[in-house]
Coordinates of C-alpha atoms in Angstrom, one line a residue:
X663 CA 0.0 0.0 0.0
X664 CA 2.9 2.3 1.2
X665 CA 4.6 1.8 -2.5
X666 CA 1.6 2.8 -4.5
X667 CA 1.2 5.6 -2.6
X668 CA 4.8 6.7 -2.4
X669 CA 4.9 6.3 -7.0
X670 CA 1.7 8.8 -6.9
X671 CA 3.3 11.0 -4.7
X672 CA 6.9 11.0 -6.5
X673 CA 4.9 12.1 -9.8
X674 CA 3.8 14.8 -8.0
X675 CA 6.9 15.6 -6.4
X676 CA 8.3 15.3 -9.7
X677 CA 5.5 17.6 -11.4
X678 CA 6.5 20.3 -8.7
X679 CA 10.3 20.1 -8.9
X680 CA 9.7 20.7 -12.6
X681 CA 7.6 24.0 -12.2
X682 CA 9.2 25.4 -8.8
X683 CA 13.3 24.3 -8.7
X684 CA 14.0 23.7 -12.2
X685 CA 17.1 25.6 -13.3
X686 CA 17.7 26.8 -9.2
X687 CA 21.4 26.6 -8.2
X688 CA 22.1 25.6 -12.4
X689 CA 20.6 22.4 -11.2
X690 CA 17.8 20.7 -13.6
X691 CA 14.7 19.7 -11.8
X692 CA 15.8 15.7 -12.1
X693 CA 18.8 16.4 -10.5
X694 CA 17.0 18.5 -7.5
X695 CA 15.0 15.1 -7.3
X696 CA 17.6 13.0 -5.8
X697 CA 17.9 15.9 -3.3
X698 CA 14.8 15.6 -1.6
X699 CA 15.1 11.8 -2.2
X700 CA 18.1 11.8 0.1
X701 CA 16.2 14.5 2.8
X702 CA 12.8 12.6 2.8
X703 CA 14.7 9.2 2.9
X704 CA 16.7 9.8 6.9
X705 CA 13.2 10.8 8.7
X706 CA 11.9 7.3 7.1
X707 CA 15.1 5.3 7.5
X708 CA 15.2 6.3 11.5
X709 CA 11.0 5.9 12.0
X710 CA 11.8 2.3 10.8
X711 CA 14.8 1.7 13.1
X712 CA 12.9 3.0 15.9
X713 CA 9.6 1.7 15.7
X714 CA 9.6 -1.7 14.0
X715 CA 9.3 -4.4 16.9
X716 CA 11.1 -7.5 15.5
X717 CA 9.2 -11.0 16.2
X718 CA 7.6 -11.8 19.5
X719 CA 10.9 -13.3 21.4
X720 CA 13.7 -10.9 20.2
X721 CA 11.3 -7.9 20.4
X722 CA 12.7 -4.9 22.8
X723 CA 10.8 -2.0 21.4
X724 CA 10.1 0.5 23.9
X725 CA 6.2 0.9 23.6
X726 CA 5.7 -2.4 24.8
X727 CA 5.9 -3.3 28.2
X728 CA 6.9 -7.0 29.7
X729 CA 3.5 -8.2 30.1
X730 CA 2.5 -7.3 26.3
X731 CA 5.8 -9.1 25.5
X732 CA 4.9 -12.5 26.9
X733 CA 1.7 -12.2 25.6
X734 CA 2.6 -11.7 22.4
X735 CA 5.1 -15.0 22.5
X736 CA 1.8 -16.7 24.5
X737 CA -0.1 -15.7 21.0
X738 CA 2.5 -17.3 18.5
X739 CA 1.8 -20.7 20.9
X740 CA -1.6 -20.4 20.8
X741 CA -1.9 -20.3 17.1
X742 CA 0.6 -23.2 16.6
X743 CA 3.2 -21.2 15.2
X744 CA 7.1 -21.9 16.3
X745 CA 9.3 -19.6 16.7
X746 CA 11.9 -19.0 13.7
X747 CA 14.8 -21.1 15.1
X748 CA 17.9 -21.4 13.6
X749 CA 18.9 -22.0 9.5
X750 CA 20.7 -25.4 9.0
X751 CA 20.6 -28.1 5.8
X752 CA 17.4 -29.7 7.6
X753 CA 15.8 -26.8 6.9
X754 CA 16.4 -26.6 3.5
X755 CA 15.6 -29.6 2.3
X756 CA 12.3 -29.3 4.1
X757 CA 11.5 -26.4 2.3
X758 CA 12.3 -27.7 -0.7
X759 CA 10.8 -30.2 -0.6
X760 CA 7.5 -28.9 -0.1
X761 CA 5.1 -27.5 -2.8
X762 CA 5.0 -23.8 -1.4
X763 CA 8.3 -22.9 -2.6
X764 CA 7.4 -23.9 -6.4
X765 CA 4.2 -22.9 -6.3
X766 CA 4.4 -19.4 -5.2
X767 CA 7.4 -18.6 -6.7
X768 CA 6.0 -19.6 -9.8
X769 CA 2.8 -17.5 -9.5
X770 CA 5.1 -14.7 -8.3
X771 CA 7.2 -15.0 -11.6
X772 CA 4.5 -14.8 -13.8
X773 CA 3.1 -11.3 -11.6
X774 CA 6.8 -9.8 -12.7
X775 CA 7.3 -11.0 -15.9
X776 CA 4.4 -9.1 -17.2
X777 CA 5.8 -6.2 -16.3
X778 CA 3.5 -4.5 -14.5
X779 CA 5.5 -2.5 -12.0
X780 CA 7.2 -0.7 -15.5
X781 CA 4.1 0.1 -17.1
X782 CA 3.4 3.7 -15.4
X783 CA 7.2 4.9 -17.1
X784 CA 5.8 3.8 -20.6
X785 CA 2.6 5.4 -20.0
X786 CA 4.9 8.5 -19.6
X787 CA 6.8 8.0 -22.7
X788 CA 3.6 7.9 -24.2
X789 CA 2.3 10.8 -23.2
X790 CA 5.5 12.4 -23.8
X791 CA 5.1 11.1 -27.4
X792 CA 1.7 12.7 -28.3
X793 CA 3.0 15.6 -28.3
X794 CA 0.1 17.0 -26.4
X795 CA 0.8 17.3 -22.6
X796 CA 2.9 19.5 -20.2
X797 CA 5.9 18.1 -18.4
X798 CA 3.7 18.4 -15.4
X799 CA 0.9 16.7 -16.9
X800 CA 3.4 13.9 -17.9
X801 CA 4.5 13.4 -14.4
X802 CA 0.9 13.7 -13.3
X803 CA -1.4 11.6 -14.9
X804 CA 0.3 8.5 -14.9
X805 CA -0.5 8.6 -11.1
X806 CA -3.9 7.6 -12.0
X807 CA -2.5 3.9 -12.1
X808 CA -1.3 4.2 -9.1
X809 CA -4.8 5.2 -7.6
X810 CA -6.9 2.7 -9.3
X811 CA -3.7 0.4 -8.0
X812 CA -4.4 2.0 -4.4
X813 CA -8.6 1.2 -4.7
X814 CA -8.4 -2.7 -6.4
X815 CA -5.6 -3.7 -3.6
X816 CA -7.8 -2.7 -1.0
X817 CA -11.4 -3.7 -2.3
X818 CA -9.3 -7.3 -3.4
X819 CA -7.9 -7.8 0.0
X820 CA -11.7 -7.2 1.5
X821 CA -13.3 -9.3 -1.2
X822 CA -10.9 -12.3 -0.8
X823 CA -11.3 -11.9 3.2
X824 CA -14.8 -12.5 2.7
X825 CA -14.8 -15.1 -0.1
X826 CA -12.6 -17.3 2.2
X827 CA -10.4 -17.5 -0.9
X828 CA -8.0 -15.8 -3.4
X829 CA -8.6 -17.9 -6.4
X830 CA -11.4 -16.0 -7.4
X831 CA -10.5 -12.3 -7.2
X832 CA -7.4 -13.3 -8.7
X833 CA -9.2 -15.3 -11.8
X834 CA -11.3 -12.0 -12.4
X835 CA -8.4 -9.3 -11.4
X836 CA -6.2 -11.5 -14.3
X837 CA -9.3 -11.5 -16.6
X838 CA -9.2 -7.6 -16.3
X839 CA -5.5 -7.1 -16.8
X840 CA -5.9 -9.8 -20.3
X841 CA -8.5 -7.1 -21.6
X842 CA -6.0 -3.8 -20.9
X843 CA -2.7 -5.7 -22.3
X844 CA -5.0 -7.2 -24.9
X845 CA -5.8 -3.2 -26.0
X846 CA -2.1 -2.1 -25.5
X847 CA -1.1 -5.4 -27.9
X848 CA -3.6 -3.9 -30.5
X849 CA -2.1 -0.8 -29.8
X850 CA -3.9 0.3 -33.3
X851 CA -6.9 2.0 -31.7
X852 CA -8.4 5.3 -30.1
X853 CA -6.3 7.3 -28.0
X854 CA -9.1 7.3 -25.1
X855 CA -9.1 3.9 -25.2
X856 CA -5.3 3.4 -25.1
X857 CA -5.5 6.0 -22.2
X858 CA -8.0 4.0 -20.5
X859 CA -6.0 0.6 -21.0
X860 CA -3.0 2.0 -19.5
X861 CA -5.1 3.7 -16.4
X862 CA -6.8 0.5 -15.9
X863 CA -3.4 -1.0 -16.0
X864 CA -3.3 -0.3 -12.3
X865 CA -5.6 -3.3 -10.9
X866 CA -2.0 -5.9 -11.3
X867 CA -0.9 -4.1 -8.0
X868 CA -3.1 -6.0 -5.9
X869 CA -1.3 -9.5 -6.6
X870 CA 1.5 -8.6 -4.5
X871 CA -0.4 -9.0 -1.2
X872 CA -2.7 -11.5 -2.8
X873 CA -0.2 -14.1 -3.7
X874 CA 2.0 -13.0 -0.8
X875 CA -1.2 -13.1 1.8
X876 CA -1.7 -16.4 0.2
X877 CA 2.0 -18.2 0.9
X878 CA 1.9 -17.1 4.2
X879 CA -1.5 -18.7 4.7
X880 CA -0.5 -21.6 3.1
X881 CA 3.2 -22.4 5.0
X882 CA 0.8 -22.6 8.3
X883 CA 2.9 -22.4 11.4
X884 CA 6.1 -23.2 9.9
X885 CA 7.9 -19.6 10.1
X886 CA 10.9 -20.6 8.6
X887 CA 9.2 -22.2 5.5
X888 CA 7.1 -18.8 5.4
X889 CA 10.2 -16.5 6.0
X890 CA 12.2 -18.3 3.3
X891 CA 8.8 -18.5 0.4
X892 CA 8.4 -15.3 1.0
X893 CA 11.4 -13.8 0.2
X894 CA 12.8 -16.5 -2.0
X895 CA 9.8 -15.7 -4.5
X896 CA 10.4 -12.4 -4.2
X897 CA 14.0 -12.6 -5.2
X898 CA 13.3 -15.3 -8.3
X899 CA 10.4 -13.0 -9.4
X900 CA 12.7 -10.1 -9.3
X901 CA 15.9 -11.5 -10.9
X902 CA 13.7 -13.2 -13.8
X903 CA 11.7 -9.9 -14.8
X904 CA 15.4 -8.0 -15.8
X905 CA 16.3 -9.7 -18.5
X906 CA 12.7 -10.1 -19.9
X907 CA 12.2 -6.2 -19.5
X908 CA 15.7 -5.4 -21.2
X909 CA 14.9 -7.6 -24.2
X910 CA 11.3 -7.4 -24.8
X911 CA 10.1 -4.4 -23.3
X912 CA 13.5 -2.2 -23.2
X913 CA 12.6 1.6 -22.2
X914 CA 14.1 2.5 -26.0
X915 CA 11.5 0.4 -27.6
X916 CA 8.3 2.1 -25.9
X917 CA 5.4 2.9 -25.6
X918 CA 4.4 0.8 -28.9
X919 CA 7.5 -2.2 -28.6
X920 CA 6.6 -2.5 -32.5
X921 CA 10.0 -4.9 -33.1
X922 CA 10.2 -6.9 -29.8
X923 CA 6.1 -7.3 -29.6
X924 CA 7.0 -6.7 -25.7
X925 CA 2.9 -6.1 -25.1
X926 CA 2.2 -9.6 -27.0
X927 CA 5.0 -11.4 -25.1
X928 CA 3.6 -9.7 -21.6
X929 CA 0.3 -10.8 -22.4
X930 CA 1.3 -14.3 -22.5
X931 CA 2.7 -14.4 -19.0
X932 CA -0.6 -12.5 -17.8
X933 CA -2.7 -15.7 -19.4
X934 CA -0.4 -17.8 -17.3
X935 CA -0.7 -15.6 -14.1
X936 CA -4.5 -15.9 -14.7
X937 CA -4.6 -19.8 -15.3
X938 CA -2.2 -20.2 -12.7
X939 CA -3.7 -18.3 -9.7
X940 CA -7.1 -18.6 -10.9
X941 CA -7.3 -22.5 -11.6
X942 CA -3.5 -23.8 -10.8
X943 CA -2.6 -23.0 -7.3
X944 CA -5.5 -23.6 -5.8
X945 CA -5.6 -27.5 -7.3
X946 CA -2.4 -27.8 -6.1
X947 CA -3.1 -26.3 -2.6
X948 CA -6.2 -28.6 -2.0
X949 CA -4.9 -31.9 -3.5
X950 CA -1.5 -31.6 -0.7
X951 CA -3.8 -31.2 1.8
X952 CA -5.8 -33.7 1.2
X953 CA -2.7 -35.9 0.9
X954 CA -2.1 -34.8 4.6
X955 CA -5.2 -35.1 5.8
X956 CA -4.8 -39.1 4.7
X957 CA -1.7 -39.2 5.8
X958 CA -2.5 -37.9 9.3
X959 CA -5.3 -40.9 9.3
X960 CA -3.2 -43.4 8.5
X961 CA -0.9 -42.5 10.9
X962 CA -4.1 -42.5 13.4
X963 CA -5.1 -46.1 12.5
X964 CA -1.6 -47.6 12.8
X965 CA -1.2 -46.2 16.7
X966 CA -4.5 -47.6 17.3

């Protein structure tokens, strides 16, 4: 939530460099920008250092007193959950040897490789392009992703709360993005409607805490299966998107990427993100635990 936020507000920030500091202290407005980058960055860096707890048994954060510190820890046992324990070989293997880690990562990759989180710069370079905007207009409207991105993650997040379930919104949420890359693959059609596609562009921000809600839901108590999915789908999603961005969708090549087809290619992974999250994950998800549930009977019958 905090990231779509912070790209609306570094348009504007952008969009007012541009008009108030450009050309102050011989400095262009771009160059002002890593400025206040750097100022607004320390207030945020400390906050965090401050403020952020830690888990439940290494915690020492001031606003908590002893008696919200055990119960806390008493919380984590209540809910099965252990705490995170130490890292060894065990570990590994047990974690990779489960269906999280290839499940979610996969699903994860698929979210980056359409390359979602790129699509408000080429929505610049488009408008740029035209011929027809402002530089502050440039920086400004593509900010409109970033508040339709801000209203779908949070309407998503309270659908799939009540639903039970992710599968769905993510089925119709992947439907939705197929129609907007669909347009943008076209790209031959009315510049409303291209506007609109790219606008539109910003329901793919909600997959990050559905598919990330979703692992952690589905690694249970295990906190070090949970820690590692997490970030290990993370770190696969973000190291397979570079190269896929440089070659099909490469910043030179937009808005149209008329020679690489990067829209058609990006469309592709968004059919598998939809078939994947939508019909995929949750197979997999209930045919392991059903395989647990009859292992956990068997294993019933033969103490009997």
């Amino acid at each position: 939530m905090s990231g779509v936020i912070g790209q609306m507000f570094s348009g504007y920030l952008q969009a007012a460099l541009f008009t108030g500091m450009h050309g102050k202290g011989g400095m262009s407005a771009w160059r002002w920008l890593f400025i206040f980058d750097f100022i607004l960055a320390i207030p945020v860096a400390a906050y965090g250092f401050i403020t952020f707890p830690d888990t439940p048994h290494t915690t020492r954060a001031f606003y908590f007193n002893e008696w919200e510190r055990e119960r806390s820890r008493q919380r984590i046992e209540e809910e099965g959950r252990k705490p995170v324990g130490k890292m060894d070989w065990s570990v590994i293997r047990r974690i990779f040897g489960s269906w999280q880690v290839y499940a979610f990562t996969a699903a994860y990759s698929f979210w980056t490789l359409t390359c979602g989180s790129y699509v408000m710069q080429y929505f610049g370079i488009y408008l740029k392009k035209t011929g027809w905007y402002t530089v502050p207009e440039i920086n400004n409207i593509p900010t409109c992703i970033g508040a339709v991105n801000f209203v779908v993650m949070v309407s998503t997040g309270y659908i799939a709360d009540k639903l039970g379930g992710r599968a769905l919104v993510c089925g119709v949420v992947g439907c939705w993005m197929i129609l907007n890359y669909s347009i943008l693959t076209a790209w031959d059609v009315p510049h409303k409607l291209r506007m609109a596609a790219f606008i539109m562009h910003g329901c793919y921000g909600c997959f990050t805490p559905l598919i990330a809600g979703w692992a952690n839901e589905a690694c249970g108590g295990d906190q070090q299966k949970r820690a590692f999915v997490l970030s290990f789908m993370v770190s696969v999603g973000s190291a397979v998107v570079i190269p896929f961005q440089q070659i099909q969708m490469a910043s030179g090549e937009a808005p149209e990427f008329a020679k690489t087809h990067g829209w058609g290619s990006a469309l592709a992974w968004v059919v598998a993100l939809t078939l994947w999250t939508g019909a995929g994950l949750p197979l997999v998800q209930r045919w392991r635990q059903k395989e647990v549930v009859v292992s956990n009977r068997e294993d019933e019958v033969t103490e009997v």
